[in-house]
Short mmCIF file of C-alpha atoms in Angstrom, two decimals:
data_model
loop_
_atom_site.label_atom_id
_atom_site.label_comp_id
_atom_site.label_asym_id
_atom_site.label_seq_id
_atom_site.Cartn_x
_atom_site.Cartn_y
_atom_site.Cartn_z
CA MET A 789 -37.68 11.54 -37.71
CA THR A 790 -39.10 9.49 -34.84
CA GLN A 791 -39.31 6.41 -37.07
CA LYS A 792 -35.62 6.79 -38.03
CA LEU A 793 -34.59 6.91 -34.36
CA VAL A 794 -36.64 3.77 -33.62
CA LEU A 795 -35.07 1.91 -36.54
CA ARG A 796 -31.60 3.04 -35.47
CA ASN A 797 -32.16 1.74 -31.93
CA ARG A 798 -33.40 -1.59 -33.26
CA ARG A 799 -30.23 -2.02 -35.28
CA LYS A 800 -28.04 -1.74 -32.21
CA SER A 801 -26.07 -4.87 -31.45
CA PRO A 802 -26.93 -6.74 -28.23
CA LEU A 803 -23.28 -6.18 -27.23
CA SER A 804 -23.61 -2.40 -27.53
CA GLN A 805 -24.29 -2.11 -23.81
CA TRP A 806 -20.83 -3.55 -23.12
CA ARG A 807 -18.91 -2.03 -26.03
CA ASN A 808 -16.88 0.38 -23.86
CA MET A 809 -15.69 -2.29 -21.45
CA ASP A 810 -12.02 -3.12 -21.12
CA TRP A 811 -12.19 -6.33 -23.13
CA SER A 812 -8.49 -7.05 -22.85
CA LEU A 813 -8.79 -7.12 -19.05
CA LEU A 814 -11.80 -9.43 -19.25
CA LEU A 815 -10.02 -11.82 -21.64
CA VAL A 816 -6.96 -12.05 -19.39
CA TYR A 817 -9.23 -12.89 -16.43
CA ILE A 818 -10.86 -15.65 -18.49
CA GLY A 819 -7.50 -16.94 -19.70
CA MET A 820 -5.99 -17.01 -16.20
CA THR A 821 -9.05 -18.79 -14.78
CA THR A 822 -8.87 -21.39 -17.56
CA PHE A 823 -5.15 -21.83 -16.96
CA GLY A 824 -5.80 -22.20 -13.22
CA GLY A 825 -8.20 -25.06 -13.89
CA VAL A 826 -5.58 -26.83 -16.00
CA MET A 827 -2.99 -26.57 -13.20
CA ILE A 828 -5.49 -27.72 -10.56
CA GLN A 829 -6.27 -30.74 -12.76
CA SER A 830 -2.56 -31.50 -12.98
CA VAL A 831 -2.13 -31.29 -9.19
CA GLU A 832 -5.08 -33.61 -8.53
CA ARG A 833 -4.70 -35.84 -11.58
CA ASN A 834 -4.09 -39.06 -9.66
CA GLN A 835 -6.55 -38.36 -6.85
CA GLY A 836 -9.82 -38.63 -8.73
CA LEU A 837 -10.95 -35.14 -7.64
CA THR A 838 -12.93 -32.68 -9.77
CA ASP A 839 -11.86 -29.38 -8.24
CA TRP A 840 -10.59 -28.24 -11.65
CA TRP A 841 -14.07 -28.64 -13.12
CA GLN A 842 -15.62 -26.76 -10.19
CA HIS A 843 -13.01 -24.02 -10.70
CA TRP A 844 -14.14 -23.57 -14.30
CA LEU A 845 -17.83 -23.75 -13.36
CA THR A 846 -17.36 -21.11 -10.65
CA GLY A 847 -15.41 -19.00 -13.13
CA GLY A 848 -18.30 -19.26 -15.60
CA VAL A 849 -20.79 -18.12 -12.97
CA GLY A 850 -18.41 -15.33 -11.99
CA LEU A 851 -18.10 -14.24 -15.62
CA ILE A 852 -21.89 -13.95 -15.93
CA LEU A 853 -22.03 -11.92 -12.73
CA ALA A 854 -19.20 -9.68 -13.95
CA LEU A 855 -21.02 -8.97 -17.24
CA ILE A 856 -24.26 -8.17 -15.41
CA ILE A 857 -22.48 -5.83 -13.00
CA ALA A 858 -20.58 -4.18 -15.86
CA ARG A 859 -23.92 -3.41 -17.52
CA CYS A 860 -25.18 -1.58 -14.40
CA ARG A 861 -24.11 1.92 -13.46
CA TYR A 862 -21.63 1.71 -10.60
CA GLU A 863 -22.52 5.22 -9.31
CA VAL A 864 -25.73 3.94 -7.69
CA LEU A 865 -23.61 2.04 -5.16
CA VAL A 866 -22.74 5.35 -3.45
CA ASN A 867 -26.27 5.47 -2.06
CA TRP A 868 -26.01 1.85 -0.93
CA LYS A 869 -22.67 2.10 0.84
CA TRP A 870 -24.00 1.76 4.38
CA ILE A 871 -26.36 -1.08 3.44
CA ILE A 872 -23.41 -2.91 1.87
CA TYR A 873 -21.28 -2.18 4.92
CA ILE A 874 -23.93 -3.44 7.36
CA LEU A 875 -24.55 -6.61 5.31
CA THR A 876 -20.79 -7.21 5.19
CA ASN A 877 -20.52 -7.06 8.97
CA ILE A 878 -23.64 -9.19 9.48
CA SER A 879 -22.22 -11.92 7.25
CA LEU A 880 -18.90 -11.84 9.11
CA GLY A 881 -20.71 -11.90 12.45
CA ALA A 882 -22.76 -14.90 11.28
CA VAL A 883 -19.52 -16.82 10.83
CA GLN A 884 -18.88 -16.50 14.56
CA LEU A 885 -22.39 -17.77 15.37
CA ILE A 886 -23.24 -20.44 12.80
CA GLY A 887 -20.00 -20.88 10.88
CA THR A 888 -18.39 -24.23 10.15
CA SER A 889 -14.80 -25.03 11.08
CA ALA A 890 -12.01 -26.59 9.05
CA LEU A 891 -8.23 -26.70 9.42
CA GLY A 892 -8.43 -25.03 12.83
CA ALA A 893 -10.42 -21.98 11.71
CA GLN A 894 -14.10 -21.02 11.55
CA ARG A 895 -14.43 -19.16 8.26
CA TRP A 896 -17.32 -20.68 6.31
CA ILE A 897 -21.12 -20.67 6.33
CA ASN A 898 -23.00 -23.64 4.93
CA ILE A 899 -25.65 -22.41 2.47
CA GLY A 900 -27.56 -25.08 0.59
CA GLY A 901 -24.70 -27.54 0.86
CA PHE A 902 -22.12 -25.02 -0.33
CA HIS A 903 -19.45 -23.62 1.95
CA VAL A 904 -19.38 -19.85 1.47
CA GLN A 905 -16.54 -17.75 2.89
CA PRO A 906 -17.99 -14.29 3.70
CA SER A 907 -14.55 -12.76 4.31
CA GLU A 908 -13.81 -13.05 0.59
CA PHE A 909 -16.89 -11.01 -0.36
CA ALA A 910 -16.21 -8.64 2.54
CA LYS A 911 -13.14 -7.42 0.65
CA VAL A 912 -15.36 -6.17 -2.16
CA GLY A 913 -17.81 -4.69 0.35
CA ILE A 914 -15.11 -2.67 2.11
CA ILE A 915 -13.77 -1.43 -1.25
CA ILE A 916 -17.21 -0.03 -2.16
CA THR A 917 -17.73 1.53 1.27
CA LEU A 918 -14.30 3.18 1.45
CA ALA A 919 -14.54 4.39 -2.16
CA ALA A 920 -17.86 6.10 -1.39
CA ILE A 921 -16.53 7.73 1.78
CA LEU A 922 -13.22 8.90 0.33
CA SER A 923 -14.78 10.19 -2.89
CA SER A 924 -16.96 12.58 -0.90
CA GLN A 925 -13.85 14.51 0.22
CA THR A 926 -11.48 16.46 -2.02
CA ARG A 927 -8.70 15.91 0.50
CA VAL A 928 -8.86 13.59 3.50
CA ARG A 929 -8.42 15.50 6.74
CA LEU A 930 -7.26 13.96 9.99
CA LEU A 931 -10.82 13.40 11.22
CA GLY A 932 -11.74 11.70 7.95
CA PHE A 933 -8.58 9.60 8.20
CA PHE A 934 -9.63 8.27 11.61
CA LYS A 935 -13.17 7.73 10.33
CA VAL A 936 -11.87 5.44 7.58
CA LEU A 937 -9.76 3.49 10.08
CA ILE A 938 -12.70 2.99 12.45
CA ILE A 939 -14.97 1.84 9.61
CA THR A 940 -12.36 -0.67 8.45
CA ALA A 941 -11.58 -1.85 11.99
CA ILE A 942 -14.95 -3.54 12.57
CA PRO A 943 -14.89 -6.04 9.65
CA TRP A 944 -11.12 -6.41 10.09
CA LEU A 945 -11.59 -7.51 13.71
CA LEU A 946 -14.35 -9.96 12.78
CA VAL A 947 -12.10 -11.54 10.15
CA PHE A 948 -9.10 -11.62 12.49
CA LEU A 949 -11.14 -13.47 15.14
CA GLU A 950 -12.05 -16.33 12.77
CA PRO A 951 -8.95 -16.51 12.83
CA ASN A 952 -7.94 -15.44 9.32
CA LEU A 953 -4.66 -13.53 9.42
CA GLY A 954 -4.20 -13.57 5.65
CA THR A 955 -7.50 -11.88 4.78
CA SER A 956 -7.12 -9.39 7.64
CA LEU A 957 -3.79 -8.35 6.12
CA ILE A 958 -5.54 -7.88 2.76
CA PHE A 959 -7.99 -5.50 4.45
CA GLY A 960 -5.01 -3.46 5.62
CA ALA A 961 -3.51 -3.38 2.12
CA ILE A 962 -6.82 -2.27 0.58
CA THR A 963 -7.21 0.51 3.14
CA MET A 964 -3.63 1.76 2.70
CA GLY A 965 -3.87 1.77 -1.10
CA MET A 966 -7.20 3.59 -1.19
CA LEU A 967 -6.11 6.14 1.42
CA TYR A 968 -3.00 6.91 -0.64
CA TRP A 969 -5.05 7.32 -3.82
CA GLY A 970 -7.54 9.41 -1.86
CA ASN A 971 -4.84 12.04 -1.37
CA VAL A 972 -4.05 11.30 2.26
CA ASN A 973 -0.78 12.72 3.54
CA PRO A 974 1.81 9.91 3.01
CA GLY A 975 3.33 10.69 6.39
CA TRP A 976 0.09 9.61 8.08
CA LEU A 977 0.29 6.24 6.36
CA ILE A 978 3.84 5.78 7.64
CA LEU A 979 2.71 6.68 11.16
CA LEU A 980 -0.18 4.22 10.83
CA VAL A 981 2.13 1.24 10.33
CA SER A 982 4.94 2.55 12.54
CA PRO A 983 3.89 0.54 15.67
CA ILE A 984 4.32 -2.71 13.73
CA PHE A 985 7.86 -1.83 12.67
CA SER A 986 8.59 -0.56 16.17
CA ALA A 987 7.62 -3.93 17.66
CA ILE A 988 9.85 -5.74 15.16
CA LEU A 989 12.88 -3.46 15.50
CA TYR A 990 12.76 -3.57 19.30
CA SER A 991 13.44 -7.31 19.19
CA ILE A 992 16.03 -7.17 16.41
CA TYR A 993 18.31 -4.15 16.98
CA PHE A 994 17.78 -1.65 19.80
CA PRO A 995 19.69 1.32 18.25
CA ALA A 996 17.59 0.97 15.08
CA TRP A 997 14.46 1.02 17.23
CA VAL A 998 15.56 4.27 18.89
CA ALA A 999 16.32 5.82 15.48
CA TRP A 1000 12.91 4.69 14.21
CA ILE A 1001 11.10 6.35 17.12
CA ALA A 1002 12.99 9.59 16.49
CA LEU A 1003 12.07 9.46 12.80
CA MET A 1004 8.38 8.88 13.62
CA ALA A 1005 8.40 11.84 16.02
CA LEU A 1006 9.85 14.01 13.24
CA ILE A 1007 7.22 12.86 10.74
CA ALA A 1008 4.46 13.56 13.28
CA TRP A 1009 5.81 17.05 13.87
CA ARG A 1010 6.03 17.85 10.14
CA THR A 1011 2.78 16.25 8.87
CA LEU A 1012 0.18 16.34 11.63
CA PRO A 1013 -1.75 19.46 12.71
CA TRP A 1014 -0.44 20.69 16.05
CA GLY A 1015 2.63 18.56 15.47
CA TRP A 1016 4.19 19.65 18.77
CA LEU A 1017 1.24 18.00 20.53
CA TRP A 1018 1.35 14.81 18.48
CA MET A 1019 5.12 14.24 18.80
CA PRO A 1020 5.01 12.89 22.38
CA ILE A 1021 1.86 10.88 21.59
CA VAL A 1022 3.43 9.18 18.57
CA THR A 1023 6.66 8.61 20.51
CA GLY A 1024 4.76 7.04 23.38
CA ILE A 1025 2.73 4.77 21.08
CA ASN A 1026 5.91 3.46 19.42
CA ILE A 1027 7.66 2.91 22.74
CA VAL A 1028 4.67 1.02 24.10
CA SER A 1029 4.36 -0.97 20.85
CA GLY A 1030 7.96 -2.10 21.09
CA ASN A 1031 7.53 -3.37 24.64
CA ILE A 1032 4.10 -4.91 24.02
CA GLY A 1033 5.44 -6.62 20.91
CA GLN A 1034 8.20 -8.19 22.96
CA LEU A 1035 5.71 -9.24 25.64
CA LEU A 1036 3.32 -10.81 23.14
CA TRP A 1037 6.19 -12.59 21.42
CA ASN A 1038 7.24 -14.17 24.72
CA LEU A 1039 3.67 -15.33 25.31
CA LEU A 1040 3.62 -17.27 22.03
CA LYS A 1041 4.34 -20.98 22.12
CA ASP A 1042 7.42 -22.26 20.34
CA TYR A 1043 5.46 -23.76 17.43
CA GLN A 1044 3.67 -20.43 16.90
CA LYS A 1045 7.00 -18.59 16.79
CA ASP A 1046 8.35 -21.16 14.36
CA ARG A 1047 5.37 -20.65 12.06
CA LEU A 1048 5.97 -16.90 11.90
CA THR A 1049 9.73 -17.08 11.42
CA GLY A 1050 10.07 -20.49 9.76
CA PHE A 1051 10.38 -18.99 6.27
CA LEU A 1052 13.70 -17.39 7.30
CA ASN A 1053 15.27 -20.80 7.89
CA PRO A 1054 12.85 -23.63 7.02
CA GLU A 1055 15.62 -26.21 7.34
CA GLN A 1056 15.42 -25.88 11.13
CA ASP A 1057 12.15 -27.85 11.07
CA PRO A 1058 12.11 -29.70 7.74
CA LEU A 1059 9.27 -32.04 8.72
CA GLY A 1060 7.14 -29.40 10.47
CA THR A 1061 6.75 -25.69 9.81
CA GLY A 1062 9.40 -25.67 7.10
CA TYR A 1063 8.03 -28.62 5.13
CA HIS A 1064 5.76 -26.68 2.76
CA LEU A 1065 8.43 -24.09 2.01
CA ILE A 1066 11.20 -26.62 1.39
CA GLN A 1067 9.09 -28.79 -0.92
CA SER A 1068 7.79 -25.75 -2.78
CA ARG A 1069 11.30 -24.45 -3.43
CA ILE A 1070 12.43 -27.89 -4.58
CA ALA A 1071 9.50 -28.07 -7.01
CA ILE A 1072 10.09 -24.61 -8.47
CA GLY A 1073 13.85 -25.12 -8.70
CA SER A 1074 13.50 -28.48 -10.45
CA GLY A 1075 11.43 -26.86 -13.19
CA GLN A 1076 14.46 -24.91 -14.43
CA MET A 1077 13.84 -22.97 -17.66
CA PHE A 1078 11.03 -24.82 -19.46
CA GLY A 1079 9.73 -27.14 -16.75
CA ARG A 1080 9.33 -30.89 -16.58
CA GLY A 1081 6.17 -30.75 -18.65
CA LEU A 1082 2.48 -30.67 -17.82
CA TYR A 1083 1.52 -33.70 -15.67
CA GLN A 1084 5.22 -34.62 -15.40
CA GLY A 1085 6.33 -32.86 -12.22
CA THR A 1086 7.55 -35.34 -9.61
CA GLN A 1087 6.85 -33.16 -6.57
CA THR A 1088 3.42 -32.30 -7.95
CA GLN A 1089 2.31 -35.70 -9.21
CA LEU A 1090 3.59 -37.53 -6.11
CA HIS A 1091 1.84 -35.02 -3.84
CA PHE A 1092 4.84 -33.93 -1.78
CA ILE A 1093 3.22 -30.50 -1.25
CA PRO A 1094 0.00 -30.48 0.82
CA GLU A 1095 -2.81 -28.15 -0.29
CA GLN A 1096 -0.96 -27.52 -3.55
CA HIS A 1097 -4.19 -26.84 -5.46
CA THR A 1098 -4.87 -23.81 -3.25
CA ASP A 1099 -2.06 -21.84 -1.60
CA PHE A 1100 0.83 -23.53 -3.42
CA ILE A 1101 -0.46 -23.68 -6.99
CA PHE A 1102 2.48 -21.49 -8.09
CA SER A 1103 4.91 -24.27 -7.13
CA ALA A 1104 3.15 -26.61 -9.61
CA ILE A 1105 3.46 -23.96 -12.32
CA GLY A 1106 7.17 -23.55 -11.57
CA GLU A 1107 7.88 -27.28 -11.63
CA GLU A 1108 5.87 -28.29 -14.68
CA LEU A 1109 6.17 -25.14 -16.82
CA GLY A 1110 9.47 -23.79 -15.49
CA PHE A 1111 10.77 -20.25 -15.45
CA VAL A 1112 8.91 -19.48 -18.67
CA GLY A 1113 5.59 -20.46 -17.13
CA CYS A 1114 6.26 -18.36 -14.03
CA ILE A 1115 7.15 -15.33 -16.15
CA PHE A 1116 3.96 -15.86 -18.15
CA VAL A 1117 1.91 -15.70 -14.92
CA LEU A 1118 3.75 -12.63 -13.67
CA LEU A 1119 3.29 -10.82 -16.99
CA ALA A 1120 -0.43 -11.62 -16.93
CA PHE A 1121 -0.77 -10.14 -13.45
CA TRP A 1122 1.32 -7.15 -14.53
CA PHE A 1123 -1.05 -6.57 -17.45
CA ILE A 1124 -4.09 -6.77 -15.14
CA CYS A 1125 -2.51 -4.22 -12.80
CA LEU A 1126 -1.67 -1.93 -15.73
CA ARG A 1127 -5.26 -1.99 -16.98
CA LEU A 1128 -6.59 -1.30 -13.47
CA VAL A 1129 -4.33 1.76 -13.16
CA ILE A 1130 -5.45 3.03 -16.57
CA ILE A 1131 -9.12 2.58 -15.63
CA ALA A 1132 -8.49 4.42 -12.35
CA GLN A 1133 -6.85 7.31 -14.18
CA THR A 1134 -9.56 7.62 -16.82
CA ALA A 1135 -12.60 7.13 -14.55
CA GLN A 1136 -15.23 9.84 -14.77
CA ASP A 1137 -15.30 10.40 -10.99
CA ASP A 1138 -13.33 9.74 -7.82
CA PHE A 1139 -15.69 6.97 -6.73
CA GLY A 1140 -14.96 4.88 -9.81
CA SER A 1141 -11.26 5.65 -9.62
CA LEU A 1142 -11.08 4.53 -5.99
CA ILE A 1143 -12.92 1.29 -6.77
CA ALA A 1144 -10.28 0.42 -9.37
CA ILE A 1145 -7.46 1.23 -6.94
CA GLY A 1146 -9.10 -0.83 -4.20
CA VAL A 1147 -9.25 -3.85 -6.52
CA LEU A 1148 -5.65 -3.17 -7.58
CA SER A 1149 -4.46 -3.05 -3.94
CA MET A 1150 -6.26 -6.29 -3.16
CA LEU A 1151 -4.79 -8.06 -6.18
CA VAL A 1152 -1.21 -6.82 -5.83
CA PHE A 1153 -0.96 -7.73 -2.15
CA GLN A 1154 -2.29 -11.25 -2.70
CA VAL A 1155 0.05 -11.90 -5.63
CA PHE A 1156 3.15 -10.64 -3.80
CA VAL A 1157 2.44 -12.55 -0.59
CA ASN A 1158 1.39 -15.81 -2.25
CA ILE A 1159 4.32 -15.98 -4.66
CA GLY A 1160 6.67 -14.83 -1.89
CA MET A 1161 5.32 -17.67 0.24
CA ASN A 1162 5.92 -20.20 -2.55
CA ILE A 1163 9.56 -19.17 -3.06
CA GLY A 1164 10.37 -18.83 0.64
CA LEU A 1165 10.35 -15.04 0.99
CA ALA A 1166 7.19 -14.79 3.11
CA PRO A 1167 5.57 -16.85 5.88
CA VAL A 1168 2.71 -19.22 5.10
CA THR A 1169 -0.41 -17.10 5.64
CA GLY A 1170 -3.08 -18.93 3.64
CA ILE A 1171 -3.52 -16.21 0.99
CA PRO A 1172 -4.54 -17.76 -2.36
CA LEU A 1173 -3.17 -16.74 -5.75
CA PRO A 1174 -5.99 -14.83 -7.50
CA LEU A 1175 -7.72 -16.66 -10.38
CA LEU A 1176 -5.32 -19.62 -10.17
CA SER A 1177 -5.78 -21.13 -6.72
CA TYR A 1178 -8.84 -23.26 -6.05
CA GLY A 1179 -11.45 -21.54 -3.91
CA ARG A 1180 -14.98 -20.85 -5.06
CA SER A 1181 -15.66 -17.85 -2.81
CA ALA A 1182 -12.31 -16.27 -3.64
CA LEU A 1183 -12.83 -16.73 -7.39
CA LEU A 1184 -16.37 -15.34 -7.29
CA SER A 1185 -15.25 -12.29 -5.32
CA ASN A 1186 -12.51 -11.64 -7.87
CA PHE A 1187 -15.02 -11.71 -10.72
CA ILE A 1188 -17.44 -9.46 -8.82
CA ALA A 1189 -14.57 -7.02 -8.34
CA LEU A 1190 -13.84 -7.31 -12.06
CA GLY A 1191 -17.47 -6.48 -12.84
CA LEU A 1192 -17.25 -3.31 -10.75
CA VAL A 1193 -14.07 -2.22 -12.51
CA GLU A 1194 -15.56 -3.00 -15.91
CA SER A 1195 -18.59 -0.89 -15.02
CA VAL A 1196 -16.24 1.99 -14.25
CA ALA A 1197 -14.57 1.54 -17.64
CA ASN A 1198 -17.87 1.02 -19.46
CA TYR A 1199 -19.61 4.13 -18.22
CA SER A 1200 -16.68 6.51 -17.92
CA THR A 1201 -16.28 6.43 -21.71
CA LYS A 1202 -20.03 6.79 -22.28
CA ALA A 1203 -20.15 9.79 -19.98
CA ARG A 1204 -17.57 11.62 -22.07
CA GLN A 1205 -19.49 10.86 -25.24
CA GLY A 1206 -22.78 12.12 -23.79
CA PHE A 1207 -24.55 8.75 -23.43
#
């Protein structure tokens, strides 16, 4: 009997340790990374650069890391959550001390000749930490809600001070998505973002601001414990936010205001803050249905769009591959999101489910903001398009996140089968 078991184990395929992975998700990641390299090559074709090759090389390293992580049991990370959290904050703090600057921001650390961006890996670190904390509670109470916010606030502040507005916004999206999946009262999430909307409405339409404050007071009364006590507090916070928002807005210089609002009317400054947006829209619009053809886009090949290989890679896709190419990209991202939701729903525990939702929140926010930026529906924030934009740290962090999700898929099925 023992000999039969030994022979059976020897006959197992080397791939048996990964057989329960979500292979369709992995293949789409590989396909999108390959496609991203092709588009980066097109953008830089006449410049003699090799970023496309580095994109593929980084993707290959990321794929190996993802397969290794998928082979390991993700549950052990629960015991490492505080170590991961501390290392995340140390790496972000190191940026402030020994980081290198570029394009007006200090975001990178030079390690062995490579520029590493810790804020990209910090997104994965905060997903693991929040998933471990939220999974320990069947329902998040108010104290636990504030605990999550405080934990997120430290790395968020370190990223914001780089300054890196785009990544700090991603931290907010991750936190909101994981809190919602963690069964937090939706009213608390509305109250959490209410000061931002209060500051905006105060400057746009005063009656709407008053109505908003009244609505927030009602939500506080109905959703928070001791609502009668929280109503004046929430009302006061929103009133103060409106006035502080107006004060801070007046302190901004004109060029800073133009950068934040330029996407609403880029034609007001066509050679300044509106230049990227105008050229991007021209490129996408000129692609029409089937595009001008790979390597044939005039805006792309003549380099009318600065930094097109990073933040504005979608404009190259729109110009050279047209509406069909854009739909192809959107469908691929839709499929990735669908698989992440399925993995979250079928995970064997809350920790694994929350990891999948954290990755989903990170991905969805980046896709919406980046594509919105390319078509003129969002301000330029420096958020790359996952898997397609050039950026070694960003690509590696996406594959590490994939490895975590694949581990959830790999072992949730095995757990049900008694492995």
